């Protein structure tokens, strides 16, 4: 036998049996974002590698270890499968001349690619719903985004999530803090693990985010960023906290929340869960006031977040909030030669007349018994029997499948009304 071709590690098929949760989530997300005035944008999956290096930062795990990068002879420049969406969306705003003081509320959904070690709900291809508000300086935009995510969980019926927030200040206040942090970690250098030693040069803030339990004690004693905020960032953060309290969105200030991407300034936030094992972040984001300028666009502030779709769908499943797939309403059984051509055209006409009704036409023939077994399994409430005998009499057989009732004849000319009436009776 020829060897079968397997899927790529960390990249998943979403099968029909799993798609219900995805579609439910996507429908709710789309409606909610539209209600809040966000517009959809779609950008390519492939961008120049340079974009991600500049946006996300050279010393981040994503850029150092996780990007799918390749060369394209024609392009003559290195290309990368997007590990996240923010950089590409900002590139699109710049390269399509959409800034010039304008404000944009944008969202997109699509696959992202990171060469991480696959685990439960950590994949190499995963989907994000990504949301960005560009051109807004004040905390009101941060507040609206967070309130919207809180509403999203309520609509989805997901309650095992908690909000963590922090402020990273401005690049200037962070520089002062960074020096203090380096001084502190240098004093403990002998106890730092290899990763942290490397980060000490490039990105010492990321040491605070270390997952190594042996690092926890050193990290716990480190100076706090929130104690070194500049006055404007302090005020921005206080307004955010006050508003969240007023709106009624519970939160925890987590001074160790630094996020894994370098473009953040001021607000950062993360919705975490205890329901998904080691991977606790379901939705995360923050403000990136310097990013657009860093990518060569005119300086424009922005704030946004991304939700991991697989993780949110998993939470929906655990909360048993995935609606069941609706069964067919009517199953059409055919018997005889004339019926096999008359049946399909009759059903097409019925579909025109009753667009809300789900018809399932028996495909692939089969005995009467087989067809009825399929009708039963389809979950349909009603069977229509199109047989040569019935056709000769100008009728179609109508048989309720979910209650005790005999088969009756319905004149072909009145079939749409007959089906509607039978379904209204609970078939
Ligand atoms: P991020 O925290 O890197 O942020 O990713 C956002 C979300 O994507 C995470 O909270 C998680 O739910 C999901 N996610 C990340 N990696 C994986 C993975 N390997 N497998 C499954 N799910 C994953 C960003 O990407 C930023 N661009 C968010 C943002 C938008 N900030 C501002 N605007």
XYZ file of N, CA, C and O and ligand atoms in Angstrom, residues 10 56 62 66 83-87 90 112-133 145 259-261 263-264 269-271 276 279-288 291 302-312, ligand 1:
289
model
N 1.481 19.930 14.732
C 1.063 21.233 15.270
C 0.081 21.980 14.376
O -0.276 23.113 14.668
N 7.810 43.275 16.089
C 7.709 42.404 17.274
C 8.971 42.502 18.123
O 8.899 42.394 19.353
N 9.266 34.971 19.625
C 8.599 34.817 18.330
C 9.596 35.023 17.200
O 9.723 34.192 16.296
N 10.570 31.324 16.479
C 9.292 30.714 16.110
C 8.778 31.029 14.711
O 7.698 30.594 14.349
N 3.298 35.485 12.170
C 3.115 34.872 13.493
C 2.015 35.577 14.287
O 1.593 35.083 15.329
N 1.590 36.736 13.822
C 0.527 37.510 14.471
C 0.013 38.499 13.442
O 0.615 38.632 12.367
N -1.079 39.185 13.749
C -1.740 39.985 12.715
C -1.479 41.487 12.798
O -1.617 42.195 11.811
N -1.111 41.977 13.995
C -1.018 43.433 14.181
C -0.039 44.075 13.193
O -0.358 45.094 12.572
N 1.148 43.476 13.045
C 2.170 44.067 12.169
C 1.631 44.204 10.744
O 1.790 45.253 10.104
N -1.021 46.984 10.421
C -0.410 48.325 10.439
C 0.313 48.585 9.113
O 0.234 49.680 8.554
N -2.465 32.036 12.006
C -1.137 32.566 12.341
C -0.213 31.354 12.471
O -0.686 30.236 12.722
N 1.089 31.580 12.377
C 2.029 30.464 12.361
C 3.189 30.724 13.311
O 3.860 31.756 13.179
N 3.377 29.833 14.263
C 4.530 29.960 15.169
C 5.115 28.579 15.374
O 4.385 27.644 15.724
N 6.442 28.491 15.206
C 7.099 27.195 15.359
C 7.393 26.956 16.837
O 8.535 26.957 17.275
N 6.313 26.757 17.614
C 6.454 26.467 19.049
C 6.368 24.962 19.231
O 5.939 24.246 18.337
N 6.719 24.494 20.432
C 6.566 23.069 20.719
C 5.076 22.794 20.915
O 4.447 23.377 21.793
N 4.475 21.926 20.063
C 3.031 21.722 20.182
C 2.636 21.096 21.513
O 3.360 20.263 22.051
N 1.528 21.550 22.051
C 0.954 21.075 23.319
C -0.540 21.176 23.180
O -1.019 21.713 22.198
N -1.246 20.779 24.243
C -2.688 21.003 24.220
C -2.962 22.506 24.023
O -2.370 23.338 24.719
N -3.803 22.834 23.072
C -4.139 24.207 22.670
C -2.948 25.143 22.412
O -3.087 26.354 22.469
N -1.791 24.568 22.141
C -0.701 25.372 21.582
C -0.295 24.722 20.265
O 0.191 23.592 20.265
N -0.513 25.426 19.195
C -0.325 24.848 17.870
C 0.665 25.665 17.055
O 1.012 26.774 17.412
N 1.068 25.079 15.908
C 1.972 25.811 15.017
C 1.188 26.612 13.988
O 1.669 27.606 13.497
N 0.014 26.122 13.660
C -0.941 26.979 12.949
C -2.143 27.134 13.869
O -2.720 26.133 14.304
N -2.491 28.366 14.176
C -3.663 28.608 15.026
C -4.374 29.847 14.508
O -3.785 30.651 13.779
N -5.623 29.979 14.877
C -6.414 31.115 14.390
C -6.522 32.194 15.458
O -6.599 31.887 16.647
N -6.522 33.419 15.000
C -6.800 34.541 15.906
C -7.942 35.378 15.346
O -8.052 35.555 14.133
N -8.767 35.895 16.263
C -9.614 37.039 15.949
C -8.804 38.218 16.449
O -8.462 38.280 17.629
N -8.453 39.116 15.544
C -7.554 40.208 15.891
C -8.271 41.546 15.718
O -8.909 41.775 14.700
N -8.185 42.393 16.720
C -8.966 43.636 16.729
C -8.031 44.814 16.989
O -7.196 44.736 17.890
N -8.156 45.885 16.211
C -7.273 47.043 16.395
C -8.069 48.343 16.326
O -8.939 48.482 15.460
N -7.766 49.271 17.248
C -8.332 50.623 17.189
C -7.158 51.575 17.009
O -6.324 51.712 17.899
N -12.390 48.477 24.309
C -11.956 47.148 23.850
C -12.127 46.107 24.960
O -12.605 44.996 24.722
N 4.050 40.792 28.484
C 3.719 40.383 27.119
C 4.971 40.039 26.315
O 6.059 40.515 26.574
N 4.787 39.169 25.331
C 5.940 38.639 24.605
C 6.327 39.403 23.352
O 7.235 39.002 22.646
N 5.640 40.508 23.059
C 5.933 41.255 21.845
C 6.388 42.645 22.258
O 5.851 43.219 23.201
N 6.236 45.667 20.945
C 5.665 46.950 20.526
C 4.766 47.622 21.556
O 4.283 48.722 21.349
N 4.541 46.992 22.696
C 3.560 47.564 23.622
C 4.066 48.776 24.394
O 5.235 48.857 24.760
N -3.036 43.862 28.538
C -4.026 43.050 29.257
C -4.075 41.643 28.706
O -3.629 41.370 27.587
N -4.595 40.757 29.517
C -4.661 39.353 29.129
C -5.846 38.713 29.849
O -5.988 38.883 31.062
N -6.706 38.046 29.117
C -7.759 37.240 29.729
C -7.195 35.841 29.880
O -6.807 35.214 28.880
N -7.530 25.352 30.668
C -6.827 24.818 29.498
C -5.404 24.359 29.809
O -4.534 24.393 28.948
N -1.519 26.314 29.062
C -1.750 27.494 28.218
C -2.913 28.281 28.794
O -4.053 27.868 28.679
N -2.617 29.419 29.426
C -3.723 30.080 30.104
C -4.259 31.317 29.394
O -5.312 31.814 29.729
N -3.562 31.826 28.378
C -4.017 33.070 27.743
C -5.015 32.783 26.628
O -4.730 32.020 25.718
N -6.189 33.388 26.745
C -7.215 33.169 25.721
C -7.294 34.379 24.803
O -7.638 34.277 23.638
N -6.974 35.540 25.364
C -7.181 36.765 24.610
C -6.235 37.797 25.199
O -6.251 38.015 26.404
N -5.378 38.386 24.385
C -4.410 39.303 24.972
C -4.078 40.434 24.028
O -4.180 40.288 22.815
N -3.664 41.556 24.617
C -3.336 42.697 23.775
C -2.839 43.868 24.562
O -2.369 43.714 25.691
N -2.944 45.026 23.951
C -2.476 46.236 24.610
C -2.285 47.358 23.621
O -2.663 47.259 22.452
N -1.664 48.409 24.137
C -1.475 49.649 23.372
C -0.102 49.621 22.718
O 0.850 49.076 23.283
N -0.021 50.194 21.519
C 1.259 50.195 20.786
C 1.448 51.554 20.114
O 1.404 51.663 18.894
N 4.381 51.908 17.412
C 4.581 50.882 16.372
C 4.514 51.435 14.950
O 5.374 51.145 14.115
N -2.213 53.363 18.800
C -3.126 52.259 18.532
C -3.242 51.351 19.735
O -2.394 51.375 20.645
N -4.327 50.588 19.758
C -4.529 49.617 20.836
C -5.336 48.471 20.255
O -6.184 48.682 19.381
N -5.059 47.259 20.712
C -5.786 46.119 20.138
C -5.568 44.860 20.937
O -4.924 44.873 21.998
N -6.137 43.788 20.444
C -5.958 42.494 21.105
C -6.199 41.377 20.106
O -6.744 41.611 19.022
N -5.793 40.176 20.478
C -6.138 39.007 19.670
C -6.625 37.901 20.582
O -6.099 37.703 21.683
N -7.645 37.198 20.100
C -8.180 36.051 20.837
C -7.758 34.786 20.094
O -7.872 34.718 18.864
N -7.281 33.794 20.834
C -6.941 32.504 20.229
C -8.232 31.724 19.997
O -8.918 31.365 20.954
N -8.558 31.475 18.734
C -9.865 30.882 18.432
C -9.968 29.443 18.962
O -10.971 29.074 19.574
N -8.908 28.639 18.775
C -8.979 27.244 19.259
C -9.222 27.229 20.763
O -9.972 26.392 21.277
N -8.558 28.148 21.470
C -8.701 28.169 22.940
C -10.110 28.590 23.338
O -10.706 28.010 24.241
N -10.648 29.594 22.652
C -12.006 30.048 22.981
C -13.022 28.953 22.645
O -13.971 28.729 23.406
P -0.340 37.083 21.541
O -0.478 37.168 23.010
O 0.973 36.655 21.011
O -0.705 38.528 20.983
O -1.446 36.134 20.955
C -2.826 36.381 21.199
C -3.556 35.108 21.527
O -3.325 34.130 20.517
C -3.099 34.428 22.807
O -3.737 34.982 23.936
C -3.545 32.990 22.573
O -4.911 32.855 22.915
C -3.407 32.831 21.083
N -2.177 32.067 20.747
C -0.907 32.535 20.727
N -0.046 31.549 20.377
C -0.791 30.433 20.175
C -0.497 29.076 19.791
N 0.751 28.683 19.511
N -1.518 28.186 19.692
C -2.791 28.577 19.944
N -3.130 29.837 20.307
C -2.146 30.764 20.413
C -0.705 38.865 19.663
O -0.591 38.084 18.758
C -0.932 40.349 19.415
N -0.820 40.601 17.973
C -2.273 40.774 19.972
C -2.551 42.226 19.726
C -3.358 42.770 18.791
N -2.005 43.227 20.396
C -2.440 44.369 19.906
N -3.252 44.096 18.913
